[in-house]
Backbone as a printed PyTorch tensor [residue, N CA C, xyz], in Angstrom:
tensor([[[  0.8590,  -1.2890,  -0.0780],
         [ -0.1620,  -0.1730,   0.3390],
         [  1.5110,   1.3700,  -0.1800]],

        [[  0.7030,   2.3190,  -0.9160],
         [  1.4670,   4.0630,  -1.1320],
         [  0.7180,   4.5410,  -0.8150]],

        [[  1.1340,   5.2560,   0.2940],
         [  0.4220,   6.6530,   0.8360],
         [  0.7200,   7.8110,  -0.3310]],

        [[ -0.0970,   8.3740,  -0.2610],
         [  0.6250,   9.1390,  -1.4910],
         [  0.8150,  10.9710,  -0.4090]],

        [[  1.8500,  11.4030,  -0.7730],
         [  1.8270,  12.8150,   0.2830],
         [  1.1890,  13.8730,  -0.1890]],

        [[  0.5540,  15.1960,   0.4230],
         [ -0.4310,  16.1720,   0.2550],
         [  0.7810,  16.8660,  -0.1730]],

        [[  0.3450,  17.6030,  -0.6250],
         [  0.7950,  18.5280,  -1.2220],
         [  0.2790,  20.0550,   0.6920]],

        [[  0.5750,  20.9980,   0.8640],
         [  0.5360,  21.8720,   1.8760],
         [ -0.5560,  22.2470,   1.5920]],

        [[ -1.7110,  22.9220,   2.5250],
         [ -2.6500,  23.9480,   2.0160],
         [ -1.5950,  25.2230,   2.1120]],

        [[ -2.5670,  25.8360,   0.7020],
         [ -1.9740,  27.3110,   0.2870],
         [ -2.2790,  28.2990,   1.8330]],

        [[ -1.4790,  28.7960,   1.9070],
         [ -2.5050,  29.7030,   3.7020],
         [ -3.7790,  30.6390,   2.6660]],

        [[ -4.3200,  31.1820,   3.8680],
         [ -5.8730,  31.6470,   3.3410],
         [ -5.3360,  33.6610,   3.5580]],

        [[ -6.0220,  33.9930,   3.0040],
         [ -5.5740,  35.6740,   2.5510],
         [ -5.7750,  35.8870,   4.2440]],

        [[ -5.1460,  37.2710,   3.8970],
         [ -5.3750,  37.8720,   5.3430],
         [ -6.6550,  38.4230,   5.2210]],

        [[ -7.6000,  38.3720,   6.2610],
         [ -8.8950,  39.0030,   6.6400],
         [ -8.4410,  40.4370,   7.1910]],

        [[ -9.5660,  41.0580,   6.0470],
         [ -9.3620,  43.0140,   6.1680],
         [-10.9400,  43.1880,   6.4940]],

        [[-11.1060,  44.0340,   7.7180],
         [-11.4520,  45.0390,   8.4130],
         [-11.3710,  46.3990,   8.5100]],

        [[-11.2610,  47.1910,   7.9590],
         [-11.4150,  49.0030,   8.8410],
         [-11.7060,  48.8480,   9.9770]],

        [[-11.2520,  49.2080,  11.3210],
         [-11.8710,  48.8900,  12.1930],
         [-12.2410,  50.5150,  12.6250]],

        [[-11.9280,  51.6990,  11.9790],
         [-12.6220,  52.5370,  12.1510],
         [-13.9620,  53.1330,  11.2600]],

        [[-13.9060,  52.0240,  10.3850],
         [-15.6430,  51.8340,   9.3780],
         [-16.9750,  51.1460,  10.4630]],

        [[-16.2710,  50.0390,  10.7630],
         [-16.4340,  49.5470,  12.0330],
         [-17.5280,  50.2330,  13.3390]],

        [[-16.3330,  50.6780,  13.7250],
         [-16.8220,  51.4470,  14.7850],
         [-17.9970,  52.4850,  14.2070]],

        [[-17.6030,  53.1730,  12.8840],
         [-18.8180,  54.1710,  12.1230],
         [-20.5200,  53.1330,  11.9450]],

        [[-20.2110,  52.0880,  11.3230],
         [-20.8500,  51.5720,  11.3930],
         [-21.6520,  51.0540,  12.3830]],

        [[-21.4700,  50.5800,  13.8160],
         [-21.8280,  50.2590,  14.7950],
         [-22.5830,  51.7380,  15.8340]],

        [[-22.0610,  52.3800,  15.5310],
         [-22.5660,  53.7900,  15.6930],
         [-23.9040,  54.5140,  15.1230]],

        [[-24.0030,  54.0650,  14.2590],
         [-24.9380,  54.4630,  12.9540],
         [-26.4740,  53.3790,  13.2460]],

        [[-25.4650,  52.3600,  13.9680],
         [-26.5190,  50.9160,  14.2880],
         [-27.3340,  51.7370,  15.1980]],

        [[-26.2790,  52.1440,  16.3440],
         [-26.8720,  52.3350,  17.6330],
         [-27.7700,  53.6090,  17.5930]],

        [[-27.4010,  55.1510,  16.4230],
         [-27.9970,  55.7810,  16.3200],
         [-29.4920,  55.9010,  15.9470]],

        [[-29.2040,  54.9210,  15.0470],
         [-30.5910,  55.0270,  14.0250],
         [-31.0880,  54.5350,  14.0200]],

        [[-30.9950,  53.0340,  14.5420],
         [-32.3450,  52.4920,  14.9610],
         [-32.8920,  51.9920,  16.2510]],

        [[-32.8030,  53.1950,  16.3580],
         [-32.9500,  53.1090,  18.9270],
         [-34.6600,  52.3620,  18.6270]],

        [[-35.2750,  53.4910,  17.6370],
         [-36.3270,  53.9650,  17.7010],
         [-37.6630,  52.3300,  16.7600]],

        [[-36.6330,  51.9010,  16.3000],
         [-37.5560,  50.7250,  15.4790],
         [-38.1800,  49.7040,  16.4830]],

        [[-38.8010,  48.9250,  15.9240],
         [-39.6710,  48.3620,  16.2840],
         [-39.4300,  46.3850,  16.1760]],

        [[-39.3400,  45.3720,  17.3650],
         [-38.8230,  44.5520,  16.8260],
         [-38.9730,  43.4300,  15.4090]],

        [[-40.3040,  43.8950,  15.0170],
         [-40.7790,  43.7410,  13.8180],
         [-39.7070,  44.3230,  12.5000]],

        [[-39.3270,  45.3210,  12.7790],
         [-38.2420,  46.1060,  11.8660],
         [-37.4180,  45.8410,  11.9530]],

        [[-36.9320,  45.3990,  13.1350],
         [-35.6290,  45.0690,  13.7670],
         [-35.2300,  43.7080,  12.9670]],

        [[-36.0280,  42.9460,  13.0260],
         [-36.0370,  41.5320,  12.0830],
         [-36.4400,  41.7510,  10.7390]],

        [[-36.4670,  42.6020,   9.9290],
         [-36.8900,  42.6800,   8.4840],
         [-35.5500,  43.9620,   8.7470]],

        [[-34.8570,  44.1100,   9.3780],
         [-33.0210,  44.8130,   8.7190],
         [-32.5730,  43.8450,   8.5930]],

        [[-32.2650,  43.0190,  10.1140],
         [-31.1840,  42.1610,  10.0680],
         [-31.1650,  40.8390,   8.5150]],

        [[-32.7400,  40.3080,   8.3170],
         [-32.7860,  40.2880,   7.1860],
         [-32.5400,  40.1520,   6.6070]],

        [[-32.3700,  42.0940,   5.9840],
         [-31.8060,  42.4420,   4.5620],
         [-30.4220,  42.3060,   4.9960]],

        [[-29.9000,  41.8370,   5.9200],
         [-28.1090,  43.1160,   6.4910],
         [-27.8150,  41.5060,   6.0670]],

        [[-28.3000,  40.0880,   6.4500],
         [-27.8980,  38.9610,   6.7510],
         [-27.7430,  38.9590,   4.6980]],

        [[-28.6330,  38.7440,   3.6020],
         [-28.5740,  38.7000,   2.4230],
         [-27.5020,  39.1670,   2.0460]],

        [[-27.1120,  39.9220,   2.4220],
         [-25.4380,  40.7980,   2.4600],
         [-24.0930,  40.1930,   2.7970]],

        [[-24.6560,  40.3700,   3.8470],
         [-23.4050,  39.3440,   4.6730],
         [-23.0590,  38.0730,   3.4810]],

        [[-24.3290,  37.3650,   3.3030],
         [-24.2650,  36.1250,   2.3570],
         [-23.1700,  36.2340,   1.4260]],

        [[-23.9730,  37.6430,   0.7230],
         [-23.9690,  37.5760,  -0.6860],
         [-21.8420,  37.7440,  -0.1820]],

        [[-21.4910,  38.2370,   0.0190],
         [-20.0220,  38.4720,   0.5840],
         [-19.2760,  37.5410,   1.4560]],

        [[-19.7470,  36.5320,   1.7030],
         [-19.1560,  35.7230,   2.4270],
         [-17.9660,  34.5180,   2.0220]],

        [[-17.3660,  35.0420,   1.1450],
         [-16.0750,  34.7210,   0.0240],
         [-15.0790,  35.6870,   0.2040]],

        [[-15.7360,  36.7820,   0.5610],
         [-14.3660,  37.5280,   0.3710],
         [-13.5570,  38.1470,   1.8460]],

        [[-12.1570,  38.4790,   1.2770],
         [-11.5570,  38.5110,   3.1340],
         [-11.5990,  40.1730,   3.5570]],

        [[-11.6970,  40.7900,   2.0520],
         [-11.6010,  42.0720,   1.6710],
         [-13.2850,  42.7720,   2.3560]],

        [[-13.3520,  43.1670,   3.5170],
         [-15.0640,  43.2210,   4.2940],
         [-15.5860,  44.5100,   4.3100]],

        [[-14.0960,  45.7530,   3.7110],
         [-14.9660,  47.3570,   3.7380],
         [-16.1300,  47.4270,   3.0780]],

        [[-16.0780,  47.0260,   2.4840],
         [-17.0480,  46.8200,   0.7000],
         [-18.3250,  46.4290,   1.7230]],

        [[-18.6380,  45.6520,   2.1210],
         [-19.3280,  45.0210,   2.7440],
         [-20.1190,  45.4940,   4.1330]],

        [[-19.3170,  46.5340,   4.6630],
         [-19.4260,  47.5510,   6.0170],
         [-20.1070,  48.3460,   5.2890]],

        [[-19.2990,  49.0760,   3.9150],
         [-19.8140,  50.0540,   3.5800],
         [-21.7950,  50.1950,   2.9150]],

        [[-21.8360,  48.9190,   1.7340],
         [-23.1310,  48.1540,   1.7590],
         [-23.8030,  48.5250,   2.8220]],

        [[-23.8180,  47.4020,   4.0660],
         [-24.4750,  47.7070,   4.7740],
         [-24.7380,  48.2740,   6.0730]],

        [[-24.0940,  49.7440,   5.5950],
         [-24.1920,  51.1510,   6.1820],
         [-25.6340,  51.6920,   5.4470]],

        [[-25.5440,  51.4740,   3.9410],
         [-25.8770,  52.7750,   3.2010],
         [-27.2640,  51.4290,   3.7080]],

        [[-27.8320,  50.1710,   3.7290],
         [-28.5950,  49.3050,   4.2560],
         [-29.9460,  49.8780,   5.3280]],

        [[-29.0660,  49.9000,   5.8970],
         [-29.6450,  50.1590,   7.0940],
         [-29.7580,  52.0840,   7.2870]],

        [[-29.0770,  52.6060,   6.1800],
         [-29.5470,  54.3910,   5.9490],
         [-30.6770,  54.3150,   5.3830]],

        [[-30.4620,  53.1840,   4.2740],
         [-32.4720,  53.7000,   3.2860],
         [-33.2950,  52.8720,   3.6840]],

        [[-33.0360,  51.6840,   5.0680],
         [-33.8520,  51.0780,   5.6550],
         [-34.9710,  51.6850,   6.2720]],

        [[-33.9050,  52.6670,   7.6200],
         [-34.1260,  53.9540,   8.3870],
         [-34.9490,  54.9010,   8.1650]],

        [[-34.4930,  55.3750,   7.0260],
         [-35.4630,  56.2910,   5.9560],
         [-36.7370,  55.5490,   5.1760]],

        [[-36.9220,  54.4910,   4.6750],
         [-38.0860,  54.0340,   4.3130],
         [-39.0970,  53.9530,   5.9160]],

        [[-38.8450,  54.0460,   6.9890],
         [-39.6300,  53.2630,   7.9480],
         [-40.3260,  55.2110,   8.4240]],

        [[-38.9630,  55.7790,   8.6790],
         [-39.0900,  57.3140,   8.2380],
         [-40.4460,  57.6170,   7.5540]],

        [[-40.3340,  57.6760,   6.2920],
         [-40.9490,  58.1480,   5.3370],
         [-42.4070,  57.1570,   5.4090]],

        [[-42.7330,  56.0520,   6.0900],
         [-43.9230,  55.0860,   6.2370],
         [-44.5590,  56.0180,   7.2750]],

        [[-43.9340,  56.1850,   8.0070],
         [-44.2960,  56.5400,  10.1250],
         [-44.7380,  57.9470,   9.4130]],

        [[-44.3390,  58.5470,   9.0420],
         [-44.6880,  59.9090,   8.7290],
         [-45.7000,  60.1640,   7.3770]],

        [[-45.6300,  58.9150,   6.5120],
         [-47.1700,  58.8610,   5.8310],
         [-48.0050,  58.6850,   6.4700]],

        [[-48.5920,  57.2310,   8.0620],
         [-49.3850,  56.5860,   8.8900],
         [-50.1980,  57.9880,   9.7940]],

        [[-48.6900,  59.4050,  10.1020],
         [-49.2430,  59.8310,  10.7500],
         [-50.4180,  61.1560,   9.4650]],

        [[-50.1010,  60.9970,   8.5160],
         [-50.7720,  62.0940,   8.0450],
         [-51.8080,  61.7010,   7.7350]],

        [[-52.7920,  60.8330,   7.7810],
         [-53.6500,  59.2210,   7.0760],
         [-54.7040,  59.9670,   9.0260]]])
């Protein structure tokens, strides 16, 4: 019986995320979602997880964080518009 030697697995690329950008995202989430109800937060979470899934193979995560920041901004803006429309009724 012969045993084949396997070549070593190549090293994975370095994972990168800008800590300052991540802190900005954290602050944005805290500041802009405080008034959302549980259902709205669940919807936002599902939307964000879709982006995370699409970017799952990327080692450079700054683009993902920027996309998430934009998603949160748009979502909160839409919730506010809906709330304003309900108040006008």
